[in-house]
Short mmCIF file of N, CA and C and ligand atoms in Angstrom, two decimals:
data_model
loop_
_atom_site.label_atom_id
_atom_site.label_comp_id
_atom_site.label_asym_id
_atom_site.label_seq_id
_atom_site.Cartn_x
_atom_site.Cartn_y
_atom_site.Cartn_z
N MET A 29 0.45 29.16 21.08
CA MET A 29 -0.41 28.03 21.41
C MET A 29 0.12 26.74 20.75
N PRO A 30 0.10 25.62 21.49
CA PRO A 30 0.64 24.40 20.88
C PRO A 30 -0.20 23.94 19.69
N HIS A 31 0.44 23.25 18.79
CA HIS A 31 -0.28 22.65 17.67
C HIS A 31 -1.23 21.59 18.20
N SER A 32 -2.26 21.33 17.41
CA SER A 32 -3.31 20.42 17.85
C SER A 32 -3.38 19.22 16.89
N ILE A 33 -3.13 18.05 17.44
CA ILE A 33 -3.07 16.83 16.61
C ILE A 33 -4.33 16.01 16.81
N ALA A 34 -4.93 15.60 15.69
CA ALA A 34 -6.02 14.60 15.74
C ALA A 34 -5.46 13.27 15.25
N ILE A 35 -5.84 12.20 15.90
CA ILE A 35 -5.45 10.86 15.45
C ILE A 35 -6.70 10.15 14.94
N PHE A 36 -6.59 9.56 13.76
CA PHE A 36 -7.66 8.71 13.23
C PHE A 36 -7.17 7.27 13.34
N ALA A 37 -7.97 6.40 13.93
CA ALA A 37 -7.53 5.00 14.10
C ALA A 37 -8.74 4.08 14.06
N SER A 38 -8.50 2.84 13.64
CA SER A 38 -9.60 1.87 13.56
C SER A 38 -9.42 0.71 14.53
N GLY A 39 -8.26 0.63 15.20
CA GLY A 39 -8.00 -0.60 15.96
C GLY A 39 -7.46 -0.37 17.35
N SER A 40 -6.44 -1.14 17.68
CA SER A 40 -5.88 -1.13 19.03
C SER A 40 -5.29 0.22 19.42
N GLY A 41 -4.62 0.85 18.47
CA GLY A 41 -4.08 2.17 18.76
C GLY A 41 -2.76 2.17 19.50
N SER A 42 -1.93 1.15 19.28
CA SER A 42 -0.63 1.18 19.98
C SER A 42 0.24 2.32 19.45
N ASN A 43 0.10 2.64 18.17
CA ASN A 43 0.83 3.82 17.66
C ASN A 43 0.24 5.10 18.25
N ALA A 44 -1.07 5.15 18.36
CA ALA A 44 -1.72 6.32 18.96
C ALA A 44 -1.18 6.53 20.38
N GLU A 45 -1.05 5.43 21.11
CA GLU A 45 -0.54 5.50 22.49
C GLU A 45 0.85 6.16 22.53
N GLN A 46 1.71 5.74 21.61
CA GLN A 46 3.06 6.32 21.56
C GLN A 46 3.01 7.82 21.26
N ILE A 47 2.11 8.17 20.34
CA ILE A 47 2.01 9.59 19.95
C ILE A 47 1.48 10.41 21.12
N ILE A 48 0.45 9.88 21.78
CA ILE A 48 -0.12 10.60 22.95
C ILE A 48 0.98 10.82 23.98
N GLN A 49 1.72 9.77 24.28
CA GLN A 49 2.74 9.89 25.34
C GLN A 49 3.85 10.87 24.93
N HIS A 50 4.24 10.79 23.67
CA HIS A 50 5.31 11.68 23.21
C HIS A 50 4.91 13.14 23.38
N PHE A 51 3.63 13.45 23.10
CA PHE A 51 3.20 14.84 23.13
C PHE A 51 2.52 15.25 24.45
N THR A 52 2.61 14.41 25.46
CA THR A 52 2.08 14.80 26.77
C THR A 52 3.05 15.80 27.39
N ASP A 53 2.53 16.94 27.81
CA ASP A 53 3.37 18.02 28.37
C ASP A 53 4.48 18.44 27.42
N HIS A 54 4.18 18.43 26.15
CA HIS A 54 5.17 18.82 25.13
C HIS A 54 4.89 20.26 24.72
N PRO A 55 5.91 21.10 24.61
CA PRO A 55 5.65 22.50 24.30
C PRO A 55 5.15 22.75 22.87
N LEU A 56 5.46 21.83 21.96
CA LEU A 56 5.14 22.08 20.54
C LEU A 56 3.69 21.73 20.18
N ALA A 57 3.20 20.61 20.71
CA ALA A 57 1.90 20.11 20.23
C ALA A 57 1.29 19.17 21.24
N LYS A 58 -0.03 18.96 21.12
CA LYS A 58 -0.66 17.92 21.92
C LYS A 58 -1.76 17.22 21.14
N VAL A 59 -2.05 16.00 21.55
CA VAL A 59 -3.14 15.26 20.91
C VAL A 59 -4.44 15.72 21.57
N THR A 60 -5.35 16.25 20.75
CA THR A 60 -6.59 16.81 21.31
C THR A 60 -7.83 16.00 20.96
N LEU A 61 -7.72 15.14 19.94
CA LEU A 61 -8.92 14.48 19.44
C LEU A 61 -8.54 13.13 18.84
N ILE A 62 -9.31 12.09 19.19
CA ILE A 62 -9.08 10.76 18.61
C ILE A 62 -10.40 10.30 18.00
N LEU A 63 -10.36 10.04 16.71
CA LEU A 63 -11.58 9.64 16.00
C LEU A 63 -11.42 8.23 15.48
N SER A 64 -12.46 7.43 15.65
CA SER A 64 -12.41 6.05 15.17
C SER A 64 -13.68 5.72 14.42
N ASN A 65 -13.53 4.96 13.34
CA ASN A 65 -14.71 4.50 12.60
C ASN A 65 -15.19 3.14 13.11
N LYS A 66 -14.58 2.67 14.21
CA LYS A 66 -15.04 1.42 14.85
C LYS A 66 -15.42 1.76 16.29
N ALA A 67 -16.68 1.57 16.62
CA ALA A 67 -17.18 1.97 17.94
C ALA A 67 -16.46 1.21 19.06
N GLU A 68 -16.07 -0.04 18.78
CA GLU A 68 -15.48 -0.87 19.83
C GLU A 68 -13.94 -0.85 19.83
N ALA A 69 -13.33 0.02 19.01
CA ALA A 69 -11.87 0.03 18.90
C ALA A 69 -11.21 0.38 20.24
N TYR A 70 -10.17 -0.35 20.56
CA TYR A 70 -9.49 -0.13 21.85
C TYR A 70 -8.87 1.26 21.93
N VAL A 71 -8.60 1.86 20.78
CA VAL A 71 -8.02 3.20 20.78
C VAL A 71 -8.92 4.19 21.53
N LEU A 72 -10.23 3.97 21.52
CA LEU A 72 -11.14 4.88 22.22
C LEU A 72 -11.02 4.72 23.74
N THR A 73 -10.71 3.51 24.19
CA THR A 73 -10.42 3.29 25.62
C THR A 73 -9.14 4.01 26.00
N ARG A 74 -8.17 3.95 25.13
CA ARG A 74 -6.91 4.68 25.40
C ARG A 74 -7.18 6.17 25.52
N ALA A 75 -8.02 6.69 24.63
CA ALA A 75 -8.34 8.12 24.68
C ALA A 75 -8.91 8.48 26.05
N LYS A 76 -9.85 7.66 26.50
CA LYS A 76 -10.50 7.91 27.79
C LYS A 76 -9.47 7.92 28.91
N LYS A 77 -8.58 6.92 28.90
CA LYS A 77 -7.55 6.82 29.94
C LYS A 77 -6.70 8.08 30.00
N HIS A 78 -6.44 8.66 28.85
CA HIS A 78 -5.59 9.86 28.81
C HIS A 78 -6.42 11.14 28.89
N LYS A 79 -7.73 10.99 29.09
CA LYS A 79 -8.63 12.15 29.17
C LYS A 79 -8.55 13.02 27.91
N ILE A 80 -8.47 12.33 26.79
CA ILE A 80 -8.50 13.02 25.49
C ILE A 80 -9.85 12.73 24.86
N GLU A 81 -10.41 13.71 24.20
CA GLU A 81 -11.72 13.51 23.56
C GLU A 81 -11.60 12.40 22.50
N GLY A 82 -12.38 11.34 22.68
CA GLY A 82 -12.38 10.23 21.73
C GLY A 82 -13.78 10.02 21.22
N ARG A 83 -13.92 9.90 19.91
CA ARG A 83 -15.27 9.76 19.36
C ARG A 83 -15.33 8.71 18.28
N TYR A 84 -16.45 7.99 18.30
CA TYR A 84 -16.75 7.11 17.17
C TYR A 84 -17.50 7.94 16.12
N LEU A 85 -17.05 7.83 14.88
CA LEU A 85 -17.77 8.44 13.75
C LEU A 85 -18.10 7.34 12.76
N SER A 86 -19.27 7.37 12.22
CA SER A 86 -19.60 6.39 11.17
C SER A 86 -18.76 6.74 9.92
N ASN A 87 -18.67 5.78 9.01
CA ASN A 87 -17.92 6.07 7.78
C ASN A 87 -18.58 7.21 7.01
N ALA A 88 -19.91 7.30 7.11
CA ALA A 88 -20.62 8.40 6.42
C ALA A 88 -20.23 9.74 7.04
N GLU A 89 -20.10 9.79 8.36
CA GLU A 89 -19.70 11.05 9.01
C GLU A 89 -18.27 11.44 8.64
N PHE A 90 -17.40 10.44 8.54
CA PHE A 90 -16.02 10.72 8.12
C PHE A 90 -15.98 11.31 6.71
N LYS A 91 -16.94 10.92 5.88
CA LYS A 91 -16.94 11.38 4.49
C LYS A 91 -17.71 12.68 4.29
N ASP A 92 -18.29 13.20 5.37
CA ASP A 92 -19.17 14.37 5.25
C ASP A 92 -18.42 15.64 5.68
N PRO A 93 -18.07 16.51 4.72
CA PRO A 93 -17.32 17.72 5.07
C PRO A 93 -18.05 18.60 6.08
N ASP A 94 -19.40 18.62 5.99
CA ASP A 94 -20.16 19.50 6.90
C ASP A 94 -20.17 18.97 8.32
N TYR A 95 -19.80 17.70 8.46
CA TYR A 95 -19.70 17.13 9.82
C TYR A 95 -18.25 17.18 10.32
N LEU A 96 -17.35 16.72 9.46
CA LEU A 96 -15.96 16.53 9.90
C LEU A 96 -15.19 17.84 10.06
N LEU A 97 -15.32 18.74 9.10
CA LEU A 97 -14.49 19.96 9.15
C LEU A 97 -14.82 20.84 10.36
N PRO A 98 -16.11 21.06 10.69
CA PRO A 98 -16.38 21.84 11.91
C PRO A 98 -15.86 21.15 13.17
N LEU A 99 -15.92 19.82 13.21
CA LEU A 99 -15.42 19.10 14.38
C LEU A 99 -13.91 19.33 14.54
N LEU A 100 -13.17 19.24 13.44
CA LEU A 100 -11.72 19.45 13.50
C LEU A 100 -11.42 20.91 13.87
N LYS A 101 -12.26 21.80 13.40
CA LYS A 101 -12.08 23.22 13.71
C LYS A 101 -12.32 23.48 15.20
N GLU A 102 -13.34 22.83 15.72
CA GLU A 102 -13.66 23.00 17.15
C GLU A 102 -12.44 22.69 18.02
N TYR A 103 -11.66 21.69 17.60
CA TYR A 103 -10.47 21.30 18.37
C TYR A 103 -9.20 21.95 17.81
N GLN A 104 -9.37 22.89 16.91
CA GLN A 104 -8.26 23.65 16.31
C GLN A 104 -7.18 22.74 15.75
N VAL A 105 -7.62 21.64 15.17
CA VAL A 105 -6.67 20.64 14.65
C VAL A 105 -5.89 21.22 13.47
N ASP A 106 -4.56 21.08 13.51
CA ASP A 106 -3.76 21.49 12.36
C ASP A 106 -2.83 20.38 11.89
N MET A 107 -2.97 19.19 12.46
CA MET A 107 -2.20 18.03 12.00
C MET A 107 -3.03 16.78 12.27
N ILE A 108 -3.10 15.90 11.27
CA ILE A 108 -3.85 14.65 11.43
C ILE A 108 -2.89 13.49 11.23
N ALA A 109 -2.87 12.59 12.19
CA ALA A 109 -2.02 11.39 12.07
C ALA A 109 -2.93 10.17 11.96
N LEU A 110 -2.80 9.46 10.86
CA LEU A 110 -3.53 8.20 10.71
C LEU A 110 -2.69 7.12 11.37
N ALA A 111 -3.31 6.37 12.26
CA ALA A 111 -2.56 5.33 12.97
C ALA A 111 -3.41 4.06 12.96
N GLY A 112 -3.25 3.29 11.87
CA GLY A 112 -4.09 2.11 11.73
C GLY A 112 -5.51 2.49 11.39
N TYR A 113 -5.67 3.53 10.57
CA TYR A 113 -7.00 3.94 10.09
C TYR A 113 -7.17 3.37 8.70
N LEU A 114 -8.22 2.59 8.51
CA LEU A 114 -8.26 1.75 7.31
C LEU A 114 -9.22 2.21 6.23
N GLN A 115 -9.66 3.47 6.31
CA GLN A 115 -10.52 4.00 5.25
C GLN A 115 -9.74 5.00 4.40
N LEU A 116 -10.20 5.15 3.17
CA LEU A 116 -9.60 6.15 2.29
C LEU A 116 -9.95 7.55 2.79
N ILE A 117 -8.97 8.45 2.74
CA ILE A 117 -9.21 9.83 3.17
C ILE A 117 -9.86 10.60 2.01
N PRO A 118 -11.01 11.22 2.25
CA PRO A 118 -11.69 11.91 1.14
C PRO A 118 -10.93 13.14 0.66
N GLU A 119 -11.15 13.44 -0.60
CA GLU A 119 -10.46 14.54 -1.26
C GLU A 119 -10.61 15.88 -0.50
N PHE A 120 -11.81 16.15 0.03
CA PHE A 120 -12.02 17.45 0.71
C PHE A 120 -11.08 17.60 1.90
N LEU A 121 -10.76 16.47 2.55
CA LEU A 121 -9.89 16.55 3.73
C LEU A 121 -8.43 16.77 3.32
N VAL A 122 -8.04 16.10 2.24
CA VAL A 122 -6.67 16.29 1.71
C VAL A 122 -6.49 17.77 1.34
N GLN A 123 -7.51 18.34 0.73
CA GLN A 123 -7.42 19.75 0.31
C GLN A 123 -7.41 20.70 1.51
N ALA A 124 -8.17 20.35 2.54
CA ALA A 124 -8.26 21.22 3.72
C ALA A 124 -6.99 21.15 4.58
N PHE A 125 -6.25 20.02 4.47
CA PHE A 125 -5.04 19.83 5.29
C PHE A 125 -3.84 19.45 4.43
N PRO A 126 -3.43 20.36 3.54
CA PRO A 126 -2.31 20.01 2.65
C PRO A 126 -1.03 19.79 3.45
N LYS A 127 -0.36 18.67 3.22
CA LYS A 127 0.88 18.30 3.93
C LYS A 127 0.66 18.24 5.44
N ARG A 128 -0.56 18.06 5.84
CA ARG A 128 -0.87 18.01 7.27
C ARG A 128 -1.62 16.74 7.64
N ILE A 129 -1.57 15.75 6.75
CA ILE A 129 -2.12 14.44 7.10
C ILE A 129 -1.01 13.42 6.85
N LEU A 130 -0.66 12.67 7.88
CA LEU A 130 0.39 11.66 7.77
C LEU A 130 -0.21 10.28 7.98
N ASN A 131 0.39 9.30 7.32
CA ASN A 131 -0.01 7.91 7.52
C ASN A 131 1.22 7.07 7.81
N ILE A 132 1.00 6.01 8.57
CA ILE A 132 2.08 5.04 8.76
C ILE A 132 1.63 3.73 8.14
N HIS A 133 2.53 3.11 7.40
CA HIS A 133 2.20 1.85 6.71
C HIS A 133 3.24 0.79 7.10
N PRO A 134 2.78 -0.43 7.38
CA PRO A 134 3.70 -1.43 7.93
C PRO A 134 4.49 -2.21 6.88
N ALA A 135 5.03 -1.51 5.89
CA ALA A 135 5.88 -2.13 4.87
C ALA A 135 6.67 -1.04 4.17
N LEU A 136 7.56 -1.49 3.31
CA LEU A 136 8.40 -0.53 2.59
C LEU A 136 7.71 -0.15 1.28
N LEU A 137 6.86 0.87 1.36
CA LEU A 137 6.18 1.34 0.14
C LEU A 137 7.22 1.76 -0.89
N PRO A 138 6.99 1.64 -2.19
CA PRO A 138 5.70 1.31 -2.81
C PRO A 138 5.36 -0.19 -2.80
N GLN A 139 6.20 -1.02 -2.22
CA GLN A 139 5.84 -2.43 -2.15
C GLN A 139 4.81 -2.67 -1.06
N TYR A 140 3.94 -3.61 -1.28
CA TYR A 140 2.96 -4.05 -0.28
C TYR A 140 2.04 -2.94 0.20
N GLY A 141 1.63 -2.08 -0.73
CA GLY A 141 0.65 -1.04 -0.39
C GLY A 141 -0.58 -1.18 -1.27
N GLY A 142 -1.49 -0.23 -1.12
CA GLY A 142 -2.69 -0.18 -1.95
C GLY A 142 -3.90 -0.72 -1.22
N LYS A 143 -5.03 -0.64 -1.91
CA LYS A 143 -6.31 -1.04 -1.31
C LYS A 143 -6.25 -2.49 -0.82
N GLY A 144 -6.74 -2.74 0.36
CA GLY A 144 -6.80 -4.10 0.90
C GLY A 144 -5.49 -4.55 1.55
N MET A 145 -4.45 -3.74 1.41
CA MET A 145 -3.15 -4.11 2.01
C MET A 145 -3.00 -3.37 3.33
N TYR A 146 -3.37 -4.02 4.40
CA TYR A 146 -3.21 -3.39 5.71
C TYR A 146 -2.97 -4.47 6.75
N GLY A 147 -2.39 -4.02 7.86
CA GLY A 147 -2.19 -4.89 9.02
C GLY A 147 -1.61 -6.24 8.67
N SER A 148 -2.24 -7.30 9.17
CA SER A 148 -1.67 -8.65 9.04
C SER A 148 -1.58 -9.12 7.59
N ARG A 149 -2.43 -8.55 6.73
CA ARG A 149 -2.38 -8.96 5.31
C ARG A 149 -1.03 -8.60 4.69
N VAL A 150 -0.50 -7.46 5.12
CA VAL A 150 0.79 -7.01 4.61
C VAL A 150 1.88 -7.99 5.03
N HIS A 151 1.87 -8.36 6.31
CA HIS A 151 2.93 -9.23 6.83
C HIS A 151 2.83 -10.64 6.24
N GLN A 152 1.59 -11.08 5.99
CA GLN A 152 1.39 -12.39 5.36
C GLN A 152 1.98 -12.37 3.94
N ALA A 153 1.75 -11.28 3.22
CA ALA A 153 2.27 -11.17 1.84
C ALA A 153 3.80 -11.13 1.83
N VAL A 154 4.37 -10.40 2.78
CA VAL A 154 5.84 -10.32 2.90
C VAL A 154 6.40 -11.72 3.19
N PHE A 155 5.75 -12.42 4.08
CA PHE A 155 6.13 -13.79 4.45
C PHE A 155 6.03 -14.72 3.23
N ASN A 156 4.91 -14.64 2.52
CA ASN A 156 4.69 -15.53 1.36
C ASN A 156 5.75 -15.35 0.29
N ASN A 157 6.29 -14.13 0.21
CA ASN A 157 7.30 -13.85 -0.82
C ASN A 157 8.73 -14.06 -0.34
N TYR A 158 8.88 -14.66 0.83
CA TYR A 158 10.23 -14.96 1.38
C TYR A 158 11.12 -13.73 1.41
N GLU A 159 10.54 -12.57 1.74
CA GLU A 159 11.35 -11.35 1.78
C GLU A 159 12.39 -11.45 2.90
N LYS A 160 13.55 -10.87 2.65
CA LYS A 160 14.60 -10.88 3.67
C LYS A 160 14.62 -9.59 4.49
N VAL A 161 13.84 -8.64 4.00
CA VAL A 161 13.77 -7.33 4.68
C VAL A 161 12.32 -6.85 4.64
N SER A 162 11.87 -6.24 5.73
CA SER A 162 10.62 -5.47 5.68
C SER A 162 10.87 -4.14 6.40
N GLY A 163 9.80 -3.44 6.73
CA GLY A 163 10.01 -2.15 7.38
C GLY A 163 8.74 -1.35 7.44
N MET A 164 8.90 -0.07 7.67
CA MET A 164 7.73 0.80 7.78
C MET A 164 7.96 2.09 7.01
N THR A 165 6.84 2.70 6.63
CA THR A 165 6.88 3.93 5.84
C THR A 165 5.96 4.96 6.47
N ILE A 166 6.45 6.18 6.61
CA ILE A 166 5.59 7.29 7.00
C ILE A 166 5.51 8.22 5.79
N HIS A 167 4.28 8.56 5.40
CA HIS A 167 4.12 9.35 4.19
C HIS A 167 2.98 10.35 4.33
N TYR A 168 3.02 11.39 3.50
CA TYR A 168 1.89 12.30 3.41
C TYR A 168 0.73 11.56 2.76
N VAL A 169 -0.47 11.98 3.10
CA VAL A 169 -1.65 11.31 2.56
C VAL A 169 -2.22 12.12 1.42
N ASP A 170 -2.48 11.42 0.31
CA ASP A 170 -3.29 12.03 -0.73
C ASP A 170 -4.53 11.15 -0.91
N ALA A 171 -5.29 11.40 -1.97
CA ALA A 171 -6.59 10.74 -2.05
C ALA A 171 -6.52 9.31 -2.61
N GLU A 172 -5.31 8.75 -2.77
CA GLU A 172 -5.16 7.34 -3.15
C GLU A 172 -4.59 6.60 -1.95
N TYR A 173 -4.80 5.29 -1.91
CA TYR A 173 -4.22 4.50 -0.82
C TYR A 173 -2.70 4.46 -0.95
N ASP A 174 -2.00 4.85 0.10
CA ASP A 174 -0.55 4.60 0.24
C ASP A 174 0.30 5.22 -0.85
N GLU A 175 -0.16 6.33 -1.48
CA GLU A 175 0.61 6.86 -2.61
C GLU A 175 1.22 8.22 -2.37
N GLY A 176 0.94 8.86 -1.24
CA GLY A 176 1.50 10.20 -1.01
C GLY A 176 3.02 10.16 -0.83
N GLN A 177 3.59 11.33 -0.87
CA GLN A 177 5.06 11.46 -0.81
C GLN A 177 5.63 10.83 0.47
N ILE A 178 6.68 10.03 0.29
CA ILE A 178 7.30 9.35 1.44
C ILE A 178 8.17 10.32 2.23
N ILE A 179 8.01 10.30 3.54
CA ILE A 179 8.79 11.18 4.42
C ILE A 179 9.93 10.41 5.07
N PHE A 180 9.64 9.19 5.50
CA PHE A 180 10.65 8.43 6.26
C PHE A 180 10.38 6.93 6.15
N GLN A 181 11.47 6.16 6.01
CA GLN A 181 11.33 4.69 6.04
C GLN A 181 12.43 4.11 6.91
N ASP A 182 12.14 2.98 7.52
CA ASP A 182 13.19 2.24 8.22
C ASP A 182 12.97 0.76 7.97
N LYS A 183 14.09 0.01 7.97
CA LYS A 183 14.05 -1.39 7.58
C LYS A 183 14.40 -2.30 8.74
N VAL A 184 13.96 -3.53 8.63
CA VAL A 184 14.38 -4.53 9.60
C VAL A 184 14.64 -5.84 8.85
N ALA A 185 15.72 -6.54 9.28
CA ALA A 185 16.07 -7.82 8.63
C ALA A 185 15.10 -8.90 9.07
N LEU A 186 14.74 -9.77 8.13
CA LEU A 186 13.88 -10.91 8.45
C LEU A 186 14.69 -12.20 8.34
N HIS A 187 14.33 -13.17 9.15
CA HIS A 187 15.00 -14.48 9.10
C HIS A 187 14.03 -15.50 8.56
N SER A 188 14.58 -16.59 8.05
CA SER A 188 13.69 -17.57 7.41
C SER A 188 12.70 -18.16 8.41
N ALA A 189 13.03 -18.14 9.70
CA ALA A 189 12.11 -18.69 10.71
C ALA A 189 11.04 -17.70 11.15
N ASP A 190 11.09 -16.47 10.66
CA ASP A 190 10.12 -15.45 11.11
C ASP A 190 8.72 -15.73 10.55
N THR A 191 7.78 -15.92 11.43
CA THR A 191 6.38 -16.09 11.02
C THR A 191 5.78 -14.71 10.72
N PRO A 192 4.60 -14.65 10.10
CA PRO A 192 3.96 -13.34 9.89
C PRO A 192 3.79 -12.57 11.21
N ASP A 193 3.50 -13.28 12.29
CA ASP A 193 3.34 -12.61 13.59
C ASP A 193 4.65 -11.99 14.07
N ILE A 194 5.74 -12.70 13.85
CA ILE A 194 7.05 -12.15 14.26
C ILE A 194 7.41 -10.95 13.38
N ILE A 195 7.12 -11.06 12.10
CA ILE A 195 7.38 -9.92 11.20
C ILE A 195 6.58 -8.71 11.67
N ALA A 196 5.30 -8.94 12.01
CA ALA A 196 4.45 -7.84 12.48
C ALA A 196 5.05 -7.18 13.71
N LYS A 197 5.54 -7.99 14.62
CA LYS A 197 6.10 -7.46 15.86
C LYS A 197 7.35 -6.61 15.59
N LYS A 198 8.20 -7.13 14.71
CA LYS A 198 9.42 -6.39 14.38
C LYS A 198 9.09 -5.04 13.74
N VAL A 199 8.11 -5.05 12.85
CA VAL A 199 7.75 -3.82 12.14
C VAL A 199 7.09 -2.83 13.11
N LEU A 200 6.21 -3.35 13.97
CA LEU A 200 5.50 -2.47 14.92
C LEU A 200 6.50 -1.77 15.85
N GLU A 201 7.54 -2.50 16.22
CA GLU A 201 8.59 -1.88 17.06
C GLU A 201 9.19 -0.66 16.36
N LEU A 202 9.44 -0.81 15.06
CA LEU A 202 9.99 0.33 14.30
C LEU A 202 8.99 1.47 14.26
N GLU A 203 7.72 1.13 14.07
CA GLU A 203 6.68 2.16 14.00
C GLU A 203 6.68 2.98 15.29
N HIS A 204 6.71 2.26 16.42
CA HIS A 204 6.66 2.94 17.72
C HIS A 204 7.90 3.81 17.93
N LYS A 205 9.00 3.36 17.36
CA LYS A 205 10.25 4.10 17.53
C LYS A 205 10.22 5.45 16.79
N HIS A 206 9.54 5.48 15.65
CA HIS A 206 9.72 6.64 14.76
C HIS A 206 8.54 7.57 14.59
N TYR A 207 7.29 7.06 14.74
CA TYR A 207 6.16 7.85 14.23
C TYR A 207 6.05 9.21 14.92
N ALA A 208 6.06 9.22 16.27
CA ALA A 208 5.85 10.48 16.99
C ALA A 208 6.97 11.48 16.65
N ARG A 209 8.18 10.97 16.59
CA ARG A 209 9.32 11.85 16.28
C ARG A 209 9.16 12.48 14.89
N VAL A 210 8.73 11.69 13.92
CA VAL A 210 8.56 12.21 12.56
C VAL A 210 7.41 13.24 12.52
N ILE A 211 6.34 12.96 13.26
CA ILE A 211 5.24 13.94 13.34
C ILE A 211 5.78 15.26 13.87
N GLU A 212 6.58 15.17 14.91
CA GLU A 212 7.16 16.39 15.49
C GLU A 212 7.99 17.14 14.45
N GLU A 213 8.80 16.41 13.69
CA GLU A 213 9.63 17.07 12.68
C GLU A 213 8.78 17.74 11.60
N VAL A 214 7.72 17.08 11.20
CA VAL A 214 6.86 17.65 10.16
C VAL A 214 6.18 18.91 10.69
N ILE A 215 5.71 18.87 11.93
CA ILE A 215 5.08 20.07 12.51
C ILE A 215 6.08 21.22 12.54
N LYS A 216 7.29 20.93 12.95
CA LYS A 216 8.31 21.99 13.00
C LYS A 216 8.57 22.54 11.60
N GLY A 217 8.65 21.65 10.62
CA GLY A 217 8.91 22.06 9.24
C GLY A 217 7.79 22.91 8.66
N ASN A 218 6.57 22.70 9.15
CA ASN A 218 5.42 23.46 8.64
C ASN A 218 5.29 24.83 9.28
N GLU A 219 6.05 25.09 10.33
CA GLU A 219 5.86 26.35 11.08
C GLU A 219 6.36 27.55 10.29
C1 GAR O 306 0.04 -0.58 12.26
O1 GAR O 306 0.95 -1.61 11.99
C2 GAR O 306 -0.10 0.33 11.05
O2 GAR O 306 1.09 0.47 10.33
C3 GAR O 306 -1.12 -0.42 10.24
O3 GAR O 306 -2.07 -0.86 11.19
C4 GAR O 306 -1.38 -1.12 12.42
C5 GAR O 306 -2.13 -0.45 13.54
O4 GAR O 306 -1.64 -0.82 14.78
N1 GAR O 306 -1.69 0.43 9.24
C6 GAR O 306 -2.02 0.00 8.01
O5 GAR O 306 -1.91 -1.16 7.66
C7 GAR O 306 -2.55 1.09 7.09
N2 GAR O 306 -2.58 0.63 5.72
P1 GAR O 306 -2.01 0.00 16.08
O6 GAR O 306 -3.54 0.15 16.08
O7 GAR O 306 -1.56 -0.86 17.21
O8 GAR O 306 -1.31 1.32 16.02
#
């Protein structure tokens, strides 16, 4: 039976879209469940388009083991990919899915990570510091923000004329290029 991937996302879900497409008709795994803590997040529209179960969960439901664990079990989830999910993952979930929760971060961790460092804030900080390079990081999730073991990073050169929006675009391109492939490698490694 193919592996079952759940995606947690809070926003547009362009990374989720890449992951869904990568695993469509894929022998190894498929995306079975998309959970968002924002009722209006575009990622839930994407779920609908792909006929994947998409659900809004309140932050309280995300933090409730008696709610979340049976839901993940119902969909036989054995891998969780965070794709622009902006809440801390509770300890019970880290324990229930050891080395089975991945996150993507739009910078070269350990730089520009931690609480409050997400999305455009990261790119603004990189811009403010006149960085010549940025990039993306895929890492295992533990119960701290952005601190789990790093699995993969890729870099992109920045130019002095690059605005935070241009930096964001360059980094997002890298994210789309790598995330699904790295998820696939981790699933294979866990088998
Ligand atoms: C991505 O750039 C992702 O790296 C970032 O949010 C964006 C979501 O975009 N995640 C974080 O900042 C987590 N700390 P998407 O919804 O289009 O995939």
